[in-house]
Coordinates of N, CA and C in Angstrom, one line a residue:
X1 N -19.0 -63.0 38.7 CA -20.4 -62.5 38.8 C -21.3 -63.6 39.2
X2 N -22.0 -63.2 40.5 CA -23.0 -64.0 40.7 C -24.3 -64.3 40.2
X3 N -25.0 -65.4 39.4 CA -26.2 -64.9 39.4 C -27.3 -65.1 40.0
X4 N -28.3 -64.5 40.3 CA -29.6 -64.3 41.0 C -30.1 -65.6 40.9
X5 N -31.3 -66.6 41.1 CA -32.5 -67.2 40.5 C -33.3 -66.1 40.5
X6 N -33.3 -65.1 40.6 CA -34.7 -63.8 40.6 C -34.6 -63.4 39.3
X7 N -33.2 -63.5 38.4 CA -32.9 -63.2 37.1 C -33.2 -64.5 36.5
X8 N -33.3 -65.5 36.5 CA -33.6 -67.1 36.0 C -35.4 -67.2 35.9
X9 N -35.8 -66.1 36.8 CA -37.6 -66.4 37.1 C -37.9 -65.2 36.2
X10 N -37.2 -64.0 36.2 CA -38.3 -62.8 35.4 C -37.9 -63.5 33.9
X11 N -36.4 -63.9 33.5 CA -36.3 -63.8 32.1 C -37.3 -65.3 31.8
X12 N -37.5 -66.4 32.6 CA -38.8 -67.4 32.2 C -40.1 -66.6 31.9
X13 N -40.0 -65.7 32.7 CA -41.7 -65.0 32.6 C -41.9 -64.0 31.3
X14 N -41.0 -63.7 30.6 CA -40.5 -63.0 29.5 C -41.0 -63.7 28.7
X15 N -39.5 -64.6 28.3 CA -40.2 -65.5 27.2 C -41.4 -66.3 27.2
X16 N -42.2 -66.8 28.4 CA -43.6 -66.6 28.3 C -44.3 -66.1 27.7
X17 N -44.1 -64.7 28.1 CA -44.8 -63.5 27.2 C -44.2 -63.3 25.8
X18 N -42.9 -63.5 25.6 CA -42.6 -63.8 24.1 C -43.8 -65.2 23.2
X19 N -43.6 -66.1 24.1 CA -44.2 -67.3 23.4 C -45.7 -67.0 23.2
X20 N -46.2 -65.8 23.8 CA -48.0 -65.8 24.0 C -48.0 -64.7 23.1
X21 N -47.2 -63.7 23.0 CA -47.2 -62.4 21.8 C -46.9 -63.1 20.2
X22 N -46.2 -64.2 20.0 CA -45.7 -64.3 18.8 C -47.1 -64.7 17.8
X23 N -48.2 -65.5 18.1 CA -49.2 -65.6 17.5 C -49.8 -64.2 16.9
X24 N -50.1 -63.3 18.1 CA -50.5 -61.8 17.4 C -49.8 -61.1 16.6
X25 N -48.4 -61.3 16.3 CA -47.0 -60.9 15.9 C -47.6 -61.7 14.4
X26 N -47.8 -62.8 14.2 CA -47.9 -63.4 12.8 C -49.3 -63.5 12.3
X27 N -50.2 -63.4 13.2 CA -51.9 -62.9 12.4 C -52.1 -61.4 12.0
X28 N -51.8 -61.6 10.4 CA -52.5 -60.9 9.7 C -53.5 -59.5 10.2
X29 N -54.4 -60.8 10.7 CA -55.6 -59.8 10.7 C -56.1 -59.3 12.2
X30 N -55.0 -59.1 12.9 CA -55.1 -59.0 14.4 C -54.7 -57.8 14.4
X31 N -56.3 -57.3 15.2 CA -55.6 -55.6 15.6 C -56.1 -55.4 17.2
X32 N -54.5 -54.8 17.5 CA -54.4 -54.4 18.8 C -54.6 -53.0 18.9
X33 N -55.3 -52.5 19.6 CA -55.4 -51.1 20.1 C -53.9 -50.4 20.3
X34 N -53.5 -49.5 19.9 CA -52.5 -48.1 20.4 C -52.2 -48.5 21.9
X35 N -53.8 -48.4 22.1 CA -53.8 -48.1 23.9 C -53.3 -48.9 24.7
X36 N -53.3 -50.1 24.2 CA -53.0 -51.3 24.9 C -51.4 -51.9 24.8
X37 N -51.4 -51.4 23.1 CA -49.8 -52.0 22.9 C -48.4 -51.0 23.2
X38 N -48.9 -49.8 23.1 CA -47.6 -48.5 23.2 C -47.4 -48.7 25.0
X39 N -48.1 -48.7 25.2 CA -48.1 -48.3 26.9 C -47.4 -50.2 27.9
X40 N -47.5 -51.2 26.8 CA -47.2 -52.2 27.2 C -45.8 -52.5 26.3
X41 N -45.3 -51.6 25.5 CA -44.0 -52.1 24.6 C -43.3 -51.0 25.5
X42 N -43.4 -49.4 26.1 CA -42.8 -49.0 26.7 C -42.7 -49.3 28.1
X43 N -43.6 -50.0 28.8 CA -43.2 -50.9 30.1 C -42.1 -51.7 30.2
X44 N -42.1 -52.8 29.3 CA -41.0 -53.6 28.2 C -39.9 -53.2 28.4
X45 N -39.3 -51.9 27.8 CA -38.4 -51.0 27.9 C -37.8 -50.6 28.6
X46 N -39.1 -50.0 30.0 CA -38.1 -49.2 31.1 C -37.9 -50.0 32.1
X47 N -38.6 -51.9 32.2 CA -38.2 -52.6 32.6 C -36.7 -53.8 32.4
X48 N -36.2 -53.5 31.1 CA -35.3 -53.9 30.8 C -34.3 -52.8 30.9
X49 N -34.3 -51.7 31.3 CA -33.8 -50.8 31.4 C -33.1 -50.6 33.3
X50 N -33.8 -51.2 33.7 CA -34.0 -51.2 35.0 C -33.4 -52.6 35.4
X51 N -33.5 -53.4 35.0 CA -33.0 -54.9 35.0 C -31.2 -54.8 34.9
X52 N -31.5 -53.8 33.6 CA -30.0 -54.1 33.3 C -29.0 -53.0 34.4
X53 N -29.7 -51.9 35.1 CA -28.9 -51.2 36.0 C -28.9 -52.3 37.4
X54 N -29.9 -52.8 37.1 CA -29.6 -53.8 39.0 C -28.5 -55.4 38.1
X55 N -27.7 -55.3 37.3 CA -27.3 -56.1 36.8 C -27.7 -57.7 36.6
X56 N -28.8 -57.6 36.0 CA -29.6 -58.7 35.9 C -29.6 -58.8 34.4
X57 N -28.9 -59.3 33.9 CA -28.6 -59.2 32.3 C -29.4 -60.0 31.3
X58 N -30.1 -61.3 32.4 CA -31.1 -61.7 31.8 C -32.6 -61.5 31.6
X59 N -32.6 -60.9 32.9 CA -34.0 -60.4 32.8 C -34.4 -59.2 32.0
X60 N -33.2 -58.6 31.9 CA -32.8 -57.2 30.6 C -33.2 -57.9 29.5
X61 N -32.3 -59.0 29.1 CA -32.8 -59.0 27.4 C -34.0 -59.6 27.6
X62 N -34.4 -60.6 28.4 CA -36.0 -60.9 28.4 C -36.9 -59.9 27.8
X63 N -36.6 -59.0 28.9 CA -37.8 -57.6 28.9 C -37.5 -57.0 27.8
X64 N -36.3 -56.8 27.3 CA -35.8 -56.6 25.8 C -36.6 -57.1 24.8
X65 N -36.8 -58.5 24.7 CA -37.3 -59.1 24.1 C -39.1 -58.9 23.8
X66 N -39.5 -58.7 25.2 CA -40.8 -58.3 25.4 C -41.2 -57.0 24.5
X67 N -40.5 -56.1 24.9 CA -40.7 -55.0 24.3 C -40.6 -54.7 22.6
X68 N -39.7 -56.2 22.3 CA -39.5 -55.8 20.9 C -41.1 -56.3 20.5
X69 N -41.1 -57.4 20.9 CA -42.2 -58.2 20.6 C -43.5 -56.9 20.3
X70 N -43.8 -56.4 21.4 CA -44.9 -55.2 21.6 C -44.3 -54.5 20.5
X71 N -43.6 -53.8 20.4 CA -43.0 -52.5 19.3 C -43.2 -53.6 17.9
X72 N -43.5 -54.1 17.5 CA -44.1 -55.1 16.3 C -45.3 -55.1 15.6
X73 N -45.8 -55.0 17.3 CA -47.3 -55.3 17.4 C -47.8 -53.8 17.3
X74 N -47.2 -52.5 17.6 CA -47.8 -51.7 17.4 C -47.3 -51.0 16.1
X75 N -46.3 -51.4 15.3 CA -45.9 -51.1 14.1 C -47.2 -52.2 13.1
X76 N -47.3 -53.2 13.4 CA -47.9 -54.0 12.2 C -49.2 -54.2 12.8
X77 N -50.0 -54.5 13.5 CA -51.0 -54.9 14.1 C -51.9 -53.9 15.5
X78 N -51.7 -52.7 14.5 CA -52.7 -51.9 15.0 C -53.6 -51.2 14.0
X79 N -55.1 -51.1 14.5 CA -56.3 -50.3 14.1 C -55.4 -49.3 13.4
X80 N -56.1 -49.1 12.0 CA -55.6 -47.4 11.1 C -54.8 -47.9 9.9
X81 N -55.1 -46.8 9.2 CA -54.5 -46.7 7.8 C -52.4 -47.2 8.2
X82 N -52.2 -46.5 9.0 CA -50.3 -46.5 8.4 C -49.8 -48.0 9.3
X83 N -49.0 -48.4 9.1 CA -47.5 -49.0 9.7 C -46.5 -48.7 10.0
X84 N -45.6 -48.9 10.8 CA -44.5 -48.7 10.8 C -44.6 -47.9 12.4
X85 N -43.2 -47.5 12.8 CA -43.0 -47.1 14.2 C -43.9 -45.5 14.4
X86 N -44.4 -45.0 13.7 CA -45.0 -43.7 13.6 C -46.3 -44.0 14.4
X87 N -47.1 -44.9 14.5 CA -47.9 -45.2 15.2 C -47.6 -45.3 16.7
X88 N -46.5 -45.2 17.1 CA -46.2 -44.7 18.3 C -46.4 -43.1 18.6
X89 N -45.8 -42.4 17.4 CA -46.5 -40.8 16.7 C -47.4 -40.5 17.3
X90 N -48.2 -41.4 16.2 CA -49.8 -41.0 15.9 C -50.8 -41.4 17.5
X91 N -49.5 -42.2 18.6 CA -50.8 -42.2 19.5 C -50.4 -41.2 20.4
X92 N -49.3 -40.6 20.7 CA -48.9 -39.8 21.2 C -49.6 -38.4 20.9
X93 N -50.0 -38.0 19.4 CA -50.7 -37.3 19.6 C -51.7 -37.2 19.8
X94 N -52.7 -38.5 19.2 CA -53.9 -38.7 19.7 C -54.4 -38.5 21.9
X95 N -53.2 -38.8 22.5 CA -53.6 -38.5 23.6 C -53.2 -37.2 24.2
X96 N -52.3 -36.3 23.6 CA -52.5 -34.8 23.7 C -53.8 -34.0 22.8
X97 N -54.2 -34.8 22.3 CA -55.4 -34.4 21.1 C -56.6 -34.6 22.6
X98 N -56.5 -35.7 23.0 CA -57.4 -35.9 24.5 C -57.6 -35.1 25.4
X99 N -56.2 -35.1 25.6 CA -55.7 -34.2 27.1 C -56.2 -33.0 26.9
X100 N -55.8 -32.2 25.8 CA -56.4 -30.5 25.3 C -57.9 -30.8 25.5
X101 N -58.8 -31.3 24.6 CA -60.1 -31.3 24.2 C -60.8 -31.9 25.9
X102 N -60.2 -32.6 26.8 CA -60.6 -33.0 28.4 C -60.7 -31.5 29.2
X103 N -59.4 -31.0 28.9 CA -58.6 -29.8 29.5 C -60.1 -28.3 29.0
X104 N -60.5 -27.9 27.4 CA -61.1 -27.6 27.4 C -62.3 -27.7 27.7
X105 N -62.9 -28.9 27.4 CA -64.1 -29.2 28.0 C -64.5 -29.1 29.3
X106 N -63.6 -29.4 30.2 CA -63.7 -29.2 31.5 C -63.6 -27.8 32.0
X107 N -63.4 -26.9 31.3 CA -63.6 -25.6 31.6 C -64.7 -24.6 31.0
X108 N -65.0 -25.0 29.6 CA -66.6 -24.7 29.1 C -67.8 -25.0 30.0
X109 N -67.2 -26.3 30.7 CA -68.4 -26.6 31.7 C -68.8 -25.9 32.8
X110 N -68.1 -25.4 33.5 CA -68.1 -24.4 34.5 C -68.8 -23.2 33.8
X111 N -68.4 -23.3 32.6 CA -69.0 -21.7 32.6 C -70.6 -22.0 32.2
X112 N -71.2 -22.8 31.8 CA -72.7 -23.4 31.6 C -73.2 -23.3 33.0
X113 N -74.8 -22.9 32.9 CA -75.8 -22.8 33.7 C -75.9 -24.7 33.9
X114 N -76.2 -24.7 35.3 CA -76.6 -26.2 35.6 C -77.8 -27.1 35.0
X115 N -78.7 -26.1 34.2 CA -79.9 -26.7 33.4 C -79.6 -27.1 32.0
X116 N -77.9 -26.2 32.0 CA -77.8 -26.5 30.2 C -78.0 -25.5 29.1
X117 N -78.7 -24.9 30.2 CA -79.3 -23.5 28.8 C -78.6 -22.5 28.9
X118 N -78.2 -21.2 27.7 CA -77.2 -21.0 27.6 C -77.8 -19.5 28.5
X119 N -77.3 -18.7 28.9 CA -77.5 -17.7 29.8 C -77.9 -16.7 29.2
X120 N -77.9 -16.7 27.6 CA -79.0 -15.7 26.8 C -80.2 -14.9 27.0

């Protein structure tokens, strides 16, 4: 098996990102948004997912590693009452809770007069 330096440069740029996440990972009182960490632990993911089909084994577990790091950070160190992996749940529905309430809004609007006032 040959290996890449392209697998030697993503898995340095990983643990980078390991070494810059682990601070937020151990403060307490550090809160990360849903928005910012679910959408950045599943990047993680389907990048290490993707590494490991182009057989790049290191830059897999890097991004492995990345993603665990994020999945941490959105279990322990996010805004809200709970913990734990359900906060991946709770944002999932929070942005179908968006999507509907955008979805209806955006069609009550059409049906309003352009001044606002109701057609009474």
């Amino acid at each position: 098996m040959c290996m890449m330096w392209q697998d030697l440069v993503f898995l340095a740029g990983s643990v980078l990102s390991i070494a810059f996440l682990a601070p937020t990972v151990r403060d307490t009182t550090a809160n990360v948004p849903l928005g910012s960490s679910v959408p950045s632990m599943t990047i993680g993911a389907i990048y290490a997912g993707t590494y490991a089909t182009m057989g790049m084994s290191f830059s897999a577990l890097g991004s492995l590693g990345v993603a665990t790091m994020w999945s941490l950070i959105v279990s322990y160190r996010s805004p809200g009452p709970h913990d734990g992996p359900a906060n991946v749940v709770r944002f999932g529905r929070s942005l179908v809770r968006r999507a509907s309430q955008s979805l209806i809004g955006s069609s009550t609007e059409h049906d309003q007069p352009v001044s606002g006032r109701s057609a009474d």
